Short mmCIF file of C-alpha atoms in Angstrom, two decimals:
data_model
loop_
_atom_site.label_atom_id
_atom_site.label_comp_id
_atom_site.label_asym_id
_atom_site.label_seq_id
_atom_site.Cartn_x
_atom_site.Cartn_y
_atom_site.Cartn_z
CA MET A 1078 12.29 -8.04 -28.96
CA LYS A 1079 13.96 -5.82 -26.35
CA ASN A 1080 14.49 -3.05 -28.88
CA ARG A 1081 10.91 -2.87 -30.17
CA ALA A 1082 8.89 0.02 -28.83
CA PRO A 1083 6.01 -1.33 -26.77
CA ALA A 1084 2.57 -0.31 -28.00
CA LEU A 1085 -0.96 -0.43 -26.64
CA GLY A 1086 -2.03 -2.19 -29.82
CA PHE A 1087 -0.07 -5.32 -28.90
CA ILE A 1088 -1.64 -5.73 -25.48
CA PHE A 1089 -5.07 -4.86 -26.87
CA VAL A 1090 -5.03 -7.69 -29.43
CA THR A 1091 -3.74 -10.14 -26.83
CA LEU A 1092 -6.58 -9.25 -24.46
CA LEU A 1093 -9.14 -9.26 -27.26
CA ILE A 1094 -8.36 -12.86 -28.26
CA ASP A 1095 -8.36 -13.92 -24.61
CA ILE A 1096 -11.72 -12.30 -23.82
CA THR A 1097 -13.32 -13.53 -27.06
CA GLY A 1098 -12.49 -17.07 -25.93
CA TRP A 1099 -14.03 -16.36 -22.53
CA GLY A 1100 -17.17 -14.88 -24.11
CA ILE A 1101 -17.68 -17.88 -26.39
CA ILE A 1102 -18.46 -20.25 -23.52
CA ILE A 1103 -20.97 -18.09 -21.62
CA PRO A 1104 -24.14 -18.86 -23.64
CA VAL A 1105 -23.67 -22.65 -23.41
CA MET A 1106 -22.50 -22.99 -19.80
CA PRO A 1107 -26.00 -23.24 -18.22
CA GLN A 1108 -27.02 -26.12 -20.49
CA LEU A 1109 -23.64 -27.85 -20.07
CA ILE A 1110 -24.08 -27.86 -16.29
CA VAL A 1111 -27.63 -29.16 -16.71
CA GLU A 1112 -26.34 -31.97 -18.97
CA LEU A 1113 -23.48 -32.99 -16.66
CA ALA A 1114 -25.86 -32.99 -13.70
CA GLY A 1115 -28.00 -35.59 -15.48
CA LEU A 1116 -30.93 -33.21 -15.99
CA THR A 1117 -32.75 -31.91 -19.08
CA PRO A 1118 -33.85 -28.34 -19.92
CA ASP A 1119 -37.44 -29.42 -19.17
CA THR A 1120 -36.59 -30.60 -15.66
CA PRO A 1121 -38.35 -28.36 -13.10
CA TYR A 1122 -35.99 -25.75 -11.63
CA ALA A 1123 -33.12 -26.96 -13.87
CA ILE A 1124 -31.80 -23.41 -14.44
CA SER A 1125 -32.01 -22.65 -10.72
CA TYR A 1126 -29.97 -25.79 -10.06
CA ALA A 1127 -27.40 -24.92 -12.74
CA SER A 1128 -27.03 -21.40 -11.35
CA LYS A 1129 -26.05 -22.81 -7.97
CA TYR A 1130 -23.18 -24.82 -9.46
CA SER A 1131 -22.16 -21.94 -11.69
CA GLY A 1132 -21.67 -19.73 -8.64
CA TRP A 1133 -19.46 -22.37 -7.04
CA LEU A 1134 -17.39 -22.82 -10.22
CA ILE A 1135 -16.68 -19.12 -10.53
CA SER A 1136 -15.86 -18.87 -6.84
CA VAL A 1137 -13.36 -21.75 -7.05
CA TYR A 1138 -11.58 -19.97 -9.89
CA ALA A 1139 -11.58 -16.74 -7.88
CA VAL A 1140 -10.11 -18.36 -4.75
CA MET A 1141 -7.13 -19.63 -6.73
CA GLN A 1142 -6.68 -16.32 -8.51
CA PHE A 1143 -6.80 -14.47 -5.18
CA LEU A 1144 -4.02 -16.64 -3.82
CA CYS A 1145 -1.87 -16.55 -6.97
CA ALA A 1146 -2.42 -13.10 -8.55
CA PRO A 1147 -0.12 -11.22 -6.12
CA ILE A 1148 2.64 -13.77 -6.82
CA VAL A 1149 2.12 -13.19 -10.53
CA GLY A 1150 2.24 -9.42 -10.08
CA ALA A 1151 5.45 -9.62 -8.06
CA ILE A 1152 7.05 -12.01 -10.56
CA SER A 1153 6.18 -9.62 -13.40
CA ASP A 1154 7.83 -6.79 -11.45
CA ARG A 1155 10.98 -8.92 -11.23
CA PHE A 1156 11.18 -10.70 -14.61
CA GLY A 1157 8.94 -8.60 -16.85
CA ARG A 1158 5.38 -8.77 -18.13
CA ARG A 1159 5.84 -10.85 -21.30
CA PRO A 1160 6.85 -14.29 -19.90
CA VAL A 1161 4.16 -14.15 -17.22
CA LEU A 1162 1.49 -13.29 -19.75
CA LEU A 1163 2.45 -16.19 -22.02
CA ALA A 1164 2.33 -18.67 -19.12
CA SER A 1165 -1.15 -17.50 -18.18
CA LEU A 1166 -2.45 -18.06 -21.70
CA ILE A 1167 -1.23 -21.65 -21.66
CA GLY A 1168 -3.06 -22.19 -18.37
CA PHE A 1169 -6.33 -20.92 -19.82
CA GLY A 1170 -5.94 -23.26 -22.80
CA ILE A 1171 -5.62 -26.24 -20.47
CA ASP A 1172 -8.74 -25.14 -18.61
CA TYR A 1173 -10.84 -24.99 -21.77
CA LEU A 1174 -9.70 -28.48 -22.78
CA PHE A 1175 -10.95 -29.74 -19.41
CA LEU A 1176 -14.29 -28.04 -20.10
CA ALA A 1177 -14.46 -29.47 -23.62
CA PHE A 1178 -13.99 -33.10 -22.54
CA ALA A 1179 -15.47 -33.06 -19.03
CA PRO A 1180 -17.51 -36.23 -18.33
CA THR A 1181 -18.68 -34.98 -14.92
CA LEU A 1182 -19.13 -31.74 -13.00
CA TRP A 1183 -15.93 -32.43 -11.06
CA TRP A 1184 -13.87 -32.03 -14.24
CA LEU A 1185 -15.22 -28.51 -14.55
CA PHE A 1186 -13.94 -27.74 -11.07
CA ILE A 1187 -10.46 -29.11 -11.90
CA GLY A 1188 -10.29 -26.95 -15.01
CA ARG A 1189 -11.31 -23.87 -13.04
CA LEU A 1190 -8.57 -24.57 -10.49
CA VAL A 1191 -5.93 -24.62 -13.25
CA ALA A 1192 -7.27 -21.42 -14.80
CA GLY A 1193 -7.28 -19.67 -11.41
CA VAL A 1194 -3.64 -20.52 -10.78
CA MET A 1195 -2.55 -19.32 -14.21
CA GLY A 1196 -5.10 -16.52 -14.67
CA ALA A 1197 -2.65 -13.64 -14.81
CA SER A 1198 -3.50 -11.99 -18.11
CA PHE A 1199 -5.43 -9.04 -16.68
CA THR A 1200 -2.98 -8.44 -13.84
CA THR A 1201 -0.09 -8.35 -16.27
CA ALA A 1202 -2.03 -6.34 -18.86
CA GLY A 1203 -2.80 -3.67 -16.28
CA ALA A 1204 0.86 -3.45 -15.29
CA TYR A 1205 1.88 -3.37 -18.98
CA ILE A 1206 -0.41 -0.41 -19.62
CA ALA A 1207 0.93 1.39 -16.53
CA ASP A 1208 4.50 0.82 -17.79
CA ILE A 1209 3.94 2.59 -21.09
CA SER A 1210 1.50 5.34 -20.00
CA THR A 1211 2.18 8.84 -18.72
CA PRO A 1212 0.37 9.71 -15.45
CA GLU A 1213 -2.13 11.99 -17.18
CA LYS A 1214 -3.01 9.31 -19.75
CA ARG A 1215 -3.28 6.30 -17.47
CA ALA A 1216 -7.02 6.57 -16.79
CA GLN A 1217 -7.81 6.75 -20.51
CA ASN A 1218 -5.34 3.98 -21.39
CA PHE A 1219 -6.73 1.67 -18.72
CA GLY A 1220 -9.94 1.95 -20.72
CA ILE A 1221 -8.32 -0.27 -23.37
CA ILE A 1222 -9.04 -3.22 -21.08
CA GLY A 1223 -12.69 -2.22 -21.20
CA VAL A 1224 -12.55 -1.93 -24.99
CA ALA A 1225 -11.11 -5.43 -25.24
CA PHE A 1226 -13.84 -6.66 -22.90
CA GLY A 1227 -16.48 -4.96 -25.00
CA LEU A 1228 -15.27 -6.20 -28.38
CA GLY A 1229 -14.55 -9.66 -26.96
CA PHE A 1230 -18.13 -9.80 -25.75
CA ILE A 1231 -19.41 -8.68 -29.12
CA ILE A 1232 -17.56 -11.44 -30.95
CA GLY A 1233 -17.37 -14.20 -28.33
CA PRO A 1234 -20.96 -14.70 -27.15
CA VAL A 1235 -22.38 -14.41 -30.66
CA ILE A 1236 -19.96 -17.08 -31.91
CA GLY A 1237 -20.64 -19.15 -28.78
CA GLY A 1238 -24.39 -18.97 -29.33
CA LEU A 1239 -24.00 -20.09 -32.93
CA LEU A 1240 -21.43 -22.81 -32.15
CA GLY A 1241 -23.62 -24.07 -29.32
CA GLY A 1242 -26.11 -25.15 -31.96
CA LEU A 1243 -23.46 -27.56 -33.26
CA GLY A 1244 -22.92 -29.09 -29.81
CA LEU A 1245 -22.41 -27.89 -26.25
CA ARG A 1246 -18.70 -28.87 -26.30
CA VAL A 1247 -17.78 -27.18 -29.60
CA PRO A 1248 -17.36 -23.64 -28.13
CA PHE A 1249 -14.84 -24.92 -25.58
CA MET A 1250 -12.71 -26.58 -28.26
CA VAL A 1251 -12.69 -23.38 -30.31
CA THR A 1252 -11.75 -21.38 -27.21
CA ALA A 1253 -8.78 -23.65 -26.48
CA GLY A 1254 -7.62 -23.01 -30.04
CA LEU A 1255 -7.92 -19.25 -29.54
CA CYS A 1256 -5.75 -19.48 -26.43
CA ALA A 1257 -3.08 -21.28 -28.46
CA ILE A 1258 -3.23 -18.56 -31.15
CA ASN A 1259 -3.03 -15.91 -28.44
CA ALA A 1260 0.07 -17.51 -26.91
CA LEU A 1261 1.78 -17.73 -30.31
CA TYR A 1262 0.92 -14.11 -31.03
CA GLY A 1263 2.43 -13.02 -27.73
CA TYR A 1264 5.55 -15.11 -28.24
CA PHE A 1265 6.38 -13.68 -31.66
CA ILE A 1266 4.91 -10.17 -31.49
CA LEU A 1267 4.46 -8.85 -27.94
CA PRO A 1268 7.49 -6.83 -26.73
CA GLU A 1269 8.59 -6.43 -23.12
CA SER A 1270 7.36 -3.22 -21.48
CA LEU A 1271 9.12 -3.16 -18.11
CA LYS A 1272 12.44 -1.32 -18.23
CA PRO A 1273 15.36 -3.00 -16.39
CA GLU A 1274 15.77 -0.02 -14.06
CA ASN A 1275 12.14 -0.38 -12.92
CA ARG A 1276 12.46 -4.06 -11.95
CA ARG A 1277 12.80 -5.07 -8.34
CA LYS A 1278 13.65 -8.01 -6.15
CA PHE A 1279 11.00 -10.69 -5.60
CA GLU A 1280 9.85 -10.72 -1.96
CA TRP A 1281 7.39 -13.22 -0.54
CA PHE A 1282 5.92 -10.60 1.77
CA ARG A 1283 4.75 -8.65 -1.25
CA ALA A 1284 3.77 -11.80 -3.14
CA ASN A 1285 1.02 -13.02 -0.85
CA PRO A 1286 -2.53 -11.62 -0.97
CA LEU A 1287 -2.61 -10.03 2.47
CA GLY A 1288 0.98 -8.80 2.22
CA THR A 1289 0.24 -7.08 -1.08
CA LEU A 1290 -2.85 -5.37 0.26
CA LYS A 1291 -1.11 -4.39 3.50
CA SER A 1292 1.80 -2.93 1.55
CA LEU A 1293 -0.48 -0.89 -0.70
CA PHE A 1294 -2.62 0.32 2.20
CA ARG A 1295 0.22 2.57 3.36
CA TYR A 1296 -1.13 4.95 0.72
CA PRO A 1297 -4.26 6.47 2.35
CA VAL A 1298 -6.23 6.89 -0.87
CA ILE A 1299 -5.71 3.24 -1.82
CA SER A 1300 -7.48 1.68 1.17
CA GLY A 1301 -10.75 3.59 0.78
CA LEU A 1302 -10.91 3.19 -2.99
CA PHE A 1303 -10.14 -0.51 -2.66
CA LEU A 1304 -13.27 -0.90 -0.56
CA ALA A 1305 -15.29 1.07 -3.12
CA LEU A 1306 -13.96 -1.19 -5.89
CA ALA A 1307 -14.76 -4.27 -3.82
CA PHE A 1308 -18.45 -3.38 -3.53
CA LEU A 1309 -18.58 -2.43 -7.21
CA HIS A 1310 -17.07 -5.73 -8.36
CA ILE A 1311 -19.39 -7.75 -6.12
CA ALA A 1312 -22.32 -5.84 -7.59
CA ALA A 1313 -21.10 -6.50 -11.15
CA HIS A 1314 -21.66 -10.24 -10.71
CA ALA A 1315 -25.39 -9.62 -10.70
CA VAL A 1316 -24.85 -9.21 -14.45
CA GLN A 1317 -21.54 -10.92 -15.25
CA SER A 1318 -22.28 -14.23 -13.55
CA ASN A 1319 -26.05 -14.17 -13.76
CA TRP A 1320 -27.04 -12.84 -17.21
CA ALA A 1321 -27.44 -16.20 -18.96
CA TYR A 1322 -29.43 -17.68 -16.06
CA TYR A 1323 -31.60 -14.59 -15.52
CA THR A 1324 -32.57 -14.22 -19.19
CA THR A 1325 -33.14 -17.96 -19.61
CA GLU A 1326 -35.37 -18.09 -16.55
CA LYS A 1327 -37.31 -14.86 -17.09
CA PHE A 1328 -37.50 -14.54 -20.89
CA LYS A 1329 -36.87 -18.17 -21.96
CA TRP A 1330 -33.92 -17.17 -24.16
CA ASP A 1331 -31.86 -19.91 -25.83
CA GLU A 1332 -28.08 -19.98 -26.45
CA THR A 1333 -28.35 -17.88 -29.63
CA ALA A 1334 -30.50 -15.19 -27.99
CA ILE A 1335 -28.15 -15.02 -25.02
CA GLY A 1336 -25.14 -14.75 -27.31
CA ILE A 1337 -26.66 -11.94 -29.39
CA SER A 1338 -27.73 -10.00 -26.30
CA LEU A 1339 -24.26 -10.21 -24.79
CA GLY A 1340 -22.85 -9.12 -28.14
CA VAL A 1341 -24.96 -5.96 -27.91
CA VAL A 1342 -23.78 -5.38 -24.32
CA GLY A 1343 -20.20 -5.74 -25.52
CA LEU A 1344 -20.74 -3.28 -28.38
CA VAL A 1345 -22.17 -0.58 -26.14
CA TYR A 1346 -19.48 -1.16 -23.51
CA ALA A 1347 -16.74 -0.93 -26.15
CA ILE A 1348 -18.13 2.38 -27.41
CA VAL A 1349 -18.05 3.75 -23.86
CA GLN A 1350 -14.57 2.45 -23.04
CA GLY A 1351 -12.99 3.07 -26.43
CA GLY A 1352 -14.42 6.48 -27.18
CA LEU A 1353 -16.57 8.16 -24.58
CA ILE A 1354 -14.22 7.85 -21.61
CA ARG A 1355 -11.55 9.77 -23.52
CA ILE A 1356 -14.07 12.60 -23.78
CA LEU A 1357 -15.99 12.28 -20.52
CA ILE A 1358 -13.15 11.73 -18.02
CA PRO A 1359 -11.18 14.84 -19.13
CA LYS A 1360 -14.45 16.81 -19.30
CA PHE A 1361 -15.82 15.83 -15.88
CA GLY A 1362 -12.54 15.08 -14.11
CA GLN A 1363 -11.72 11.77 -12.47
CA HIS A 1364 -13.74 12.48 -9.31
CA ARG A 1365 -17.02 13.32 -10.98
CA SER A 1366 -16.50 10.52 -13.49
CA VAL A 1367 -16.42 8.10 -10.56
CA TYR A 1368 -19.64 9.48 -9.04
CA ILE A 1369 -21.55 9.68 -12.32
CA GLY A 1370 -20.42 6.21 -13.37
CA LEU A 1371 -21.40 4.56 -10.11
CA GLY A 1372 -24.79 6.31 -10.16
CA LEU A 1373 -25.46 5.01 -13.67
CA TYR A 1374 -24.47 1.51 -12.59
CA ALA A 1375 -27.02 1.63 -9.76
CA LEU A 1376 -29.74 2.81 -12.12
CA GLY A 1377 -28.83 0.17 -14.70
CA PHE A 1378 -29.09 -2.64 -12.15
CA LEU A 1379 -32.49 -1.38 -11.03
CA LEU A 1380 -33.83 -1.19 -14.57
CA TYR A 1381 -32.58 -4.70 -15.39
CA ALA A 1382 -34.34 -6.06 -12.31
CA LEU A 1383 -37.63 -4.41 -13.26
CA ALA A 1384 -37.57 -5.43 -16.95
CA THR A 1385 -40.75 -7.25 -17.96
CA GLN A 1386 -39.93 -7.96 -21.63
CA GLY A 1387 -36.77 -9.10 -23.36
CA TRP A 1388 -36.35 -5.97 -25.50
CA MET A 1389 -36.04 -3.89 -22.33
CA MET A 1390 -32.73 -5.59 -21.52
CA TYR A 1391 -31.32 -4.10 -24.73
CA ALA A 1392 -32.62 -0.61 -23.97
CA PHE A 1393 -31.40 -0.58 -20.36
CA THR A 1394 -27.95 -1.77 -21.43
CA VAL A 1395 -27.11 1.78 -22.56
CA VAL A 1396 -27.58 3.11 -19.02
CA TYR A 1397 -25.66 0.24 -17.43
CA CYS A 1398 -22.68 0.45 -19.80
CA LEU A 1399 -22.33 4.22 -19.40
CA GLY A 1400 -21.49 3.42 -15.79
CA GLY A 1401 -18.23 2.00 -17.18
CA ILE A 1402 -16.55 5.41 -16.90
CA ALA A 1403 -16.18 4.79 -13.16
CA GLY A 1404 -13.67 1.91 -13.33
CA PRO A 1405 -10.90 3.57 -15.40
CA ALA A 1406 -11.26 6.78 -13.37
CA LEU A 1407 -10.82 4.89 -10.08
CA GLN A 1408 -7.86 2.94 -11.44
CA GLY A 1409 -6.27 6.11 -12.76
CA ILE A 1410 -6.54 7.83 -9.37
CA MET A 1411 -4.93 4.88 -7.59
CA SER A 1412 -2.20 4.40 -10.20
CA ASN A 1413 -1.18 8.05 -9.97
CA ALA A 1414 -0.87 7.74 -6.19
CA ILE A 1415 2.05 5.25 -6.25
CA PRO A 1416 5.57 5.15 -7.83
CA PRO A 1417 6.41 3.43 -11.17
CA ASN A 1418 8.18 0.43 -9.62
CA GLU A 1419 5.03 -0.58 -7.69
CA GLN A 1420 2.57 -0.57 -10.59
CA GLY A 1421 2.76 -4.35 -10.98
CA GLU A 1422 2.08 -4.76 -7.28
CA LEU A 1423 -0.90 -2.40 -7.55
CA GLN A 1424 -2.37 -4.35 -10.45
CA GLY A 1425 -1.77 -7.61 -8.57
CA GLY A 1426 -3.51 -6.12 -5.56
CA ILE A 1427 -6.46 -4.98 -7.68
CA THR A 1428 -6.70 -8.44 -9.24
CA SER A 1429 -6.68 -9.97 -5.76
CA LEU A 1430 -9.45 -7.60 -4.77
CA VAL A 1431 -11.44 -8.51 -7.87
CA SER A 1432 -10.88 -12.16 -6.97
CA ILE A 1433 -12.25 -11.61 -3.47
CA ALA A 1434 -15.31 -10.04 -5.05
CA ALA A 1435 -15.50 -12.99 -7.47
CA ILE A 1436 -15.43 -15.39 -4.52
CA VAL A 1437 -18.29 -13.59 -2.83
CA GLY A 1438 -20.22 -12.25 -5.85
CA PRO A 1439 -21.13 -15.41 -7.83
CA PHE A 1440 -21.88 -17.36 -4.66
CA LEU A 1441 -24.08 -14.52 -3.38
CA MET A 1442 -25.78 -13.64 -6.67
CA ASN A 1443 -26.12 -17.11 -8.26
CA SER A 1444 -25.78 -19.83 -5.63
CA LEU A 1445 -27.80 -17.98 -2.99
CA LEU A 1446 -30.06 -15.19 -4.27
CA PHE A 1447 -30.98 -16.39 -7.78
CA THR A 1448 -31.22 -20.05 -6.76
CA TYR A 1449 -33.38 -19.21 -3.74
CA PHE A 1450 -35.73 -16.74 -5.43
CA THR A 1451 -36.32 -19.05 -8.44
CA GLY A 1452 -36.32 -22.35 -6.53
CA PRO A 1453 -39.16 -24.47 -5.16
CA ASP A 1454 -38.98 -23.10 -1.60
CA THR A 1455 -39.04 -19.37 -2.35
CA PRO A 1456 -41.84 -17.35 -0.70
CA ILE A 1457 -41.75 -14.88 -3.63
CA TYR A 1458 -40.63 -15.47 -7.21
CA LEU A 1459 -38.02 -12.74 -7.85
CA PRO A 1460 -35.35 -13.62 -10.44
CA GLY A 1461 -34.23 -9.98 -10.42
CA ALA A 1462 -33.14 -10.15 -6.76
CA PRO A 1463 -29.39 -10.15 -7.64
CA MET A 1464 -29.87 -7.01 -9.78
CA LEU A 1465 -31.59 -5.21 -6.90
CA LEU A 1466 -28.72 -6.05 -4.58
CA GLY A 1467 -26.30 -4.81 -7.26
CA ALA A 1468 -28.01 -1.41 -7.19
CA VAL A 1469 -27.66 -1.18 -3.40
CA LEU A 1470 -23.97 -2.15 -3.50
CA SER A 1471 -23.28 0.45 -6.21
CA ILE A 1472 -24.73 3.16 -3.97
CA ILE A 1473 -22.52 1.99 -1.09
CA SER A 1474 -19.50 2.13 -3.42
CA THR A 1475 -20.35 5.72 -4.36
CA VAL A 1476 -20.50 6.79 -0.71
CA LEU A 1477 -17.15 5.13 0.09
CA ALA A 1478 -15.41 6.69 -2.92
CA ARG A 1479 -16.70 10.17 -2.12
CA ARG A 1480 -15.64 9.96 1.53
CA THR A 1481 -12.15 8.73 0.62
CA LEU A 1482 -11.48 11.33 -2.07
CA LYS A 1483 -12.83 14.16 0.03
CA LYS A 1484 -10.88 13.09 3.12
CA ASN A 1485 -7.56 12.72 1.30
CA LEU A 1486 -8.06 15.84 -0.84
CA ILE A 1487 -6.97 14.08 -4.03
CA PRO A 1488 -6.75 16.58 -6.92
CA VAL A 1489 -9.58 16.37 -9.44
#
């Protein structure tokens, strides 16, 4: 294994299987929460109620990932990416088994706790890509994570919507099986990417969330761009955490319709991440790619919020997904600002930041805004409220990124 040349294809397939499993459960989660809460789909405000618990579930997962991701990043800098990635896949499999056999809502929370502790796949994947990429290719290669997201969300939600017709628990059982396949694939195929000379001693200071962020903040460009990323990732939960609830509430979509729509989102996003960013980022430069991408995100959120018919969600998805050029450009700028032996720490720090956003975002978008503006006590019925806030946060992210890059005179 040590002598095999590492390749992006290996990490891509690993992520694809992982994200497909994640996408499978999204269309059925609202109805599963409704069932475990002792409600029925015809119960008044059932979707509003389910959205509240969904926000809490995602936030619980994010709290544990925030606490554990820096440890995972530091461990991968010491022992390599491969063993850490395999352990994380096993943890996700355990989580999906909890979801498959949960008799009460509390079982869902236990499963999310386990997944948060072991949820290292994206941290380690980011470090893996940094290990095998040249500085000028890092932004484009980070896009492979977006491609895996896109393709996973083409395959996963469509399968989940179809499997949901066989029973609400069936998608979770299939997902647990995919995690097992993913772990076996990694064990036999995935090579190690971190060279021995680039490994470093494990230090607890660097392996705690605040220590990681404090260590990385000694690079001036990192601190400002971290804040920009934070607002962007909070905004993203207006779609990521809220899509199934928003479309069910506003357009009365069922599991199959939700699955197909998310499949279309995944297809468009994969086209952007897999093809267009390799053209657009070199053409516009990393700076302008950030500004254009964030502007398109803001417009996409606004259009989603104002949609009055279901077909509009498909049309507006093109605008929203084109905003995906911003993420790889931001990550590429930050990755190029630090040395090779700190790439794992950077990815751990970014994952911690994403986790902070995932603590705040689902609670804000689902448990507060969506629940309030679709609930019995709302003064105005506005299911698109989370999307409107997403647009505002994207604009704030743009301002922060521009100020940071201009102040630190980072080359375009």
